[in-house]
CSV table of C-alpha atoms in Angstrom, one decimal:
chain,number,residue,atom,x,y,z
A,1,MET,CA,-147.4,107.7,-57.9
A,2,THR,CA,-147.9,110.7,-55.7
A,3,THR,CA,-145.6,111.6,-52.8
A,4,PRO,CA,-147.7,111.6,-49.4
A,5,ARG,CA,-148.4,114.9,-47.8
A,6,PRO,CA,-145.6,115.7,-45.4
A,7,LYS,CA,-146.3,116.3,-41.7
A,8,ILE,CA,-146.8,120.0,-41.2
A,9,PHE,CA,-147.1,122.4,-38.2
A,10,GLY,CA,-147.5,126.1,-38.2
A,11,ILE,CA,-146.3,129.2,-36.2
A,12,ALA,CA,-148.6,132.0,-36.3
A,13,GLY,CA,-148.7,135.4,-34.7
A,14,TRP,CA,-148.6,139.1,-35.4
A,15,LYS,CA,-145.6,141.0,-36.6
A,16,ASN,CA,-142.7,141.0,-34.3
A,17,SER,CA,-144.4,138.2,-32.1
A,18,GLY,CA,-141.3,135.9,-32.2
A,19,LYS,CA,-142.4,133.7,-35.1
A,20,THR,CA,-139.1,133.7,-37.0
A,21,GLY,CA,-136.9,133.3,-33.8
A,22,LEU,CA,-139.1,130.3,-32.7
A,23,ALA,CA,-139.0,128.9,-36.2
A,24,VAL,CA,-135.2,129.0,-36.4
A,25,ARG,CA,-134.8,127.5,-32.9
A,26,LEU,CA,-137.2,124.6,-33.8
A,27,VAL,CA,-135.3,123.9,-37.0
A,28,THR,CA,-132.1,123.7,-35.1
A,29,GLU,CA,-133.6,121.4,-32.5
A,30,PHE,CA,-135.3,119.1,-34.8
A,31,THR,CA,-132.2,119.0,-36.9
A,32,ARG,CA,-130.1,118.2,-33.8
A,33,ARG,CA,-132.5,115.3,-33.1
A,34,GLY,CA,-131.8,113.9,-36.7
A,35,TYR,CA,-134.9,115.0,-38.5
A,36,LYS,CA,-135.0,116.6,-42.0
A,37,ILE,CA,-136.9,119.8,-41.8
A,38,SER,CA,-138.1,122.1,-44.4
A,39,THR,CA,-139.9,125.6,-44.0
A,40,ILE,CA,-142.3,127.6,-45.7
A,41,LYS,CA,-142.5,131.3,-44.9
A,42,HIS,CA,-145.4,133.5,-46.2
A,43,ALA,CA,-144.5,137.1,-46.8
A,44,HIS,CA,-147.3,139.7,-47.0
A,45,HIS,CA,-145.1,142.0,-49.0
A,46,ASP,CA,-142.9,142.0,-52.2
A,47,PHE,CA,-139.6,140.4,-51.7
A,48,ASP,CA,-136.5,139.5,-53.7
A,49,ILE,CA,-133.8,137.0,-53.0
A,50,ASP,CA,-131.8,138.1,-56.0
A,51,LYS,CA,-129.3,140.8,-56.2
A,52,VAL,CA,-129.7,143.7,-58.8
A,53,GLY,CA,-127.2,143.1,-61.6
A,54,ALA,CA,-126.6,139.4,-60.9
A,55,ASP,CA,-127.0,137.1,-63.9
A,56,SER,CA,-130.1,135.5,-62.5
A,57,PHE,CA,-131.5,138.9,-61.9
A,58,ARG,CA,-130.9,139.8,-65.5
A,59,HIS,CA,-132.7,136.6,-66.6
A,60,ARG,CA,-135.8,137.4,-64.6
A,61,GLU,CA,-135.8,141.0,-65.8
A,62,ALA,CA,-135.6,139.8,-69.4
A,63,GLY,CA,-138.9,137.8,-68.7
A,64,ALA,CA,-137.8,134.3,-67.7
A,65,HIS,CA,-140.8,132.5,-66.2
A,66,GLU,CA,-138.5,130.4,-63.8
A,67,VAL,CA,-134.8,131.0,-63.1
A,68,THR,CA,-132.9,128.2,-61.4
A,69,ILE,CA,-129.4,129.0,-59.8
A,70,VAL,CA,-127.3,125.8,-59.0
A,71,SER,CA,-124.0,125.4,-57.2
A,72,GLY,CA,-122.2,122.7,-55.5
A,73,THR,CA,-123.8,123.6,-52.2
A,74,ARG,CA,-127.3,124.7,-53.0
A,75,TYR,CA,-129.9,125.5,-55.7
A,76,ALA,CA,-132.9,128.0,-55.8
A,77,ILE,CA,-135.8,128.3,-58.2
A,78,MET,CA,-137.4,131.6,-58.5
A,79,HIS,CA,-140.7,131.6,-60.2
A,80,GLU,CA,-142.2,134.8,-61.5
A,81,LEU,CA,-145.9,135.1,-61.2
A,82,ARG,CA,-146.1,138.0,-63.7
A,83,GLY,CA,-149.6,138.8,-62.8
A,84,GLU,CA,-150.8,135.3,-62.0
A,85,ALA,CA,-152.5,134.6,-58.7
A,86,GLU,CA,-150.2,133.5,-55.7
A,87,PRO,CA,-150.1,129.8,-55.6
A,88,SER,CA,-152.3,128.2,-52.9
A,89,PHE,CA,-150.7,126.8,-49.7
A,90,GLU,CA,-151.3,123.2,-51.1
A,91,GLU,CA,-149.5,124.0,-54.4
A,92,ILE,CA,-146.4,125.3,-52.5
A,93,LEU,CA,-146.6,122.3,-50.2
A,94,ALA,CA,-146.6,119.9,-53.1
A,95,ARG,CA,-143.3,121.3,-54.3
A,96,ILE,CA,-141.4,120.6,-51.1
A,97,ALA,CA,-139.1,117.7,-51.4
A,98,PRO,CA,-139.8,114.7,-49.1
A,99,CYS,CA,-138.8,115.5,-45.4
A,100,ASP,CA,-139.9,114.6,-41.9
A,101,LEU,CA,-141.6,117.8,-41.0
A,102,VAL,CA,-142.5,121.2,-42.7
A,103,LEU,CA,-142.6,124.2,-40.5
A,104,ILE,CA,-145.0,126.9,-41.8
A,105,GLU,CA,-144.3,130.5,-40.7
A,106,GLY,CA,-147.4,132.8,-41.4
A,107,TYR,CA,-150.3,131.4,-43.3
A,108,LYS,CA,-152.4,132.4,-40.3
A,109,ARG,CA,-155.7,131.4,-42.1
A,110,GLU,CA,-154.7,127.8,-43.1
A,111,PRO,CA,-156.4,124.9,-41.4
A,112,ILE,CA,-153.2,123.2,-39.9
A,113,PRO,CA,-152.2,122.6,-36.4
A,114,LYS,CA,-150.2,125.7,-35.2
A,115,ILE,CA,-148.8,127.4,-32.1
A,116,GLU,CA,-149.4,131.0,-31.5
A,117,ALA,CA,-146.3,133.1,-30.8
A,118,ARG,CA,-146.9,136.1,-28.6
A,119,ARG,CA,-144.6,138.9,-27.4
A,120,LEU,CA,-145.4,141.9,-25.4
A,121,GLU,CA,-143.7,144.0,-28.2
A,122,ALA,CA,-145.6,142.5,-31.0
A,123,ALA,CA,-147.4,144.9,-33.4
A,124,LYS,CA,-150.7,143.7,-32.1
A,125,ASN,CA,-151.6,142.0,-28.8
A,126,GLU,CA,-154.9,140.7,-29.8
A,127,PRO,CA,-154.9,137.0,-29.3
A,128,LEU,CA,-155.4,134.8,-32.5
A,129,ALA,CA,-156.4,131.6,-30.6
A,130,PRO,CA,-160.0,132.4,-29.6
A,131,GLN,CA,-161.0,132.8,-33.2
A,132,ASP,CA,-158.5,130.0,-34.8
A,133,LEU,CA,-159.5,126.6,-33.8
A,134,HIS,CA,-156.4,125.3,-35.4
A,135,ILE,CA,-154.1,126.8,-32.7
A,136,VAL,CA,-153.2,124.0,-30.5
A,137,ALA,CA,-150.9,125.9,-28.1
A,138,ILE,CA,-149.5,129.3,-27.2
A,139,ALA,CA,-145.7,130.3,-26.7
A,140,ALA,CA,-145.4,133.6,-25.0
A,141,ASP,CA,-142.8,135.8,-23.3
A,142,HIS,CA,-145.3,136.8,-20.7
A,143,PRO,CA,-148.0,135.2,-18.5
A,144,VAL,CA,-151.1,134.2,-20.5
A,145,GLU,CA,-154.5,134.5,-19.1
A,146,ASN,CA,-157.6,132.9,-20.5
A,147,ALA,CA,-155.7,130.3,-22.5
A,148,GLY,CA,-158.6,127.8,-22.0
A,149,ALA,CA,-157.6,124.2,-22.7
A,150,LEU,CA,-154.5,125.4,-24.8
A,151,THR,CA,-151.1,124.4,-23.6
A,152,VAL,CA,-149.0,127.6,-22.9
A,153,PHE,CA,-145.1,127.5,-23.2
A,154,ASN,CA,-142.5,130.0,-22.6
A,155,LEU,CA,-141.6,131.5,-26.0
A,156,ASP,CA,-137.8,130.3,-25.4
A,157,ASP,CA,-138.6,126.7,-24.2
A,158,THR,CA,-137.7,125.3,-27.5
A,159,GLN,CA,-137.2,121.7,-26.4
A,160,ALA,CA,-140.7,121.4,-24.8
A,161,ILE,CA,-142.3,123.1,-27.7
A,162,ALA,CA,-140.4,120.6,-30.2
A,163,ASP,CA,-141.6,117.7,-27.9
A,164,PHE,CA,-145.2,119.1,-28.1
A,165,ILE,CA,-145.0,119.5,-31.9
A,166,ALA,CA,-143.6,115.9,-32.4
A,167,ALA,CA,-146.4,114.5,-30.3
A,168,THR,CA,-149.1,116.6,-32.1
A,169,VAL,CA,-148.1,115.6,-35.7
A,170,GLY,CA,-147.1,112.0,-34.7
A,171,LEU,CA,-143.5,112.5,-35.8
A,172,GLY,CA,-141.8,109.0,-35.7
A,173,GLN,CA,-138.2,108.3,-36.0
A,174,PRO,CA,-136.2,110.6,-38.3
A,175,SER,CA,-135.9,109.4,-42.0
A,176,LYS,CA,-132.6,108.0,-43.1
């Protein structure tokens, strides 16, 4: 028996466009409403969640394929690719535990409904929306011209954006 694909919604934008801040506010808002939320963040660079010298770091350095750290409050599984290709979006999504909604930060090219975050101080100001037909709204810290049929939100209007996302993905009542 396979687990049904969770409801997903993305946040896309250039570096420093406000994606992470919006994601954090949305997680807080949906959690306040009683929903179980998971997130996937795509990094375009090498990253490490482990500390040099920690036991788990030493396990990875020794060549472990996966290292799992478990405590009474959380667990983490680190999977070393060791030259393998980056897993696909769908492969990562399949590893997420059941939840009400998965918010995706990054993955600009995935065919999922998403909101484009825009800030005047972003690394680039070239809009993504005209070329990405999966962008269904824009959240900006400035007036947006030429938005076409897209709904435009103030980047800080978290409640309205959460309402829009819930309606877009058909988010029902929170799971128990």
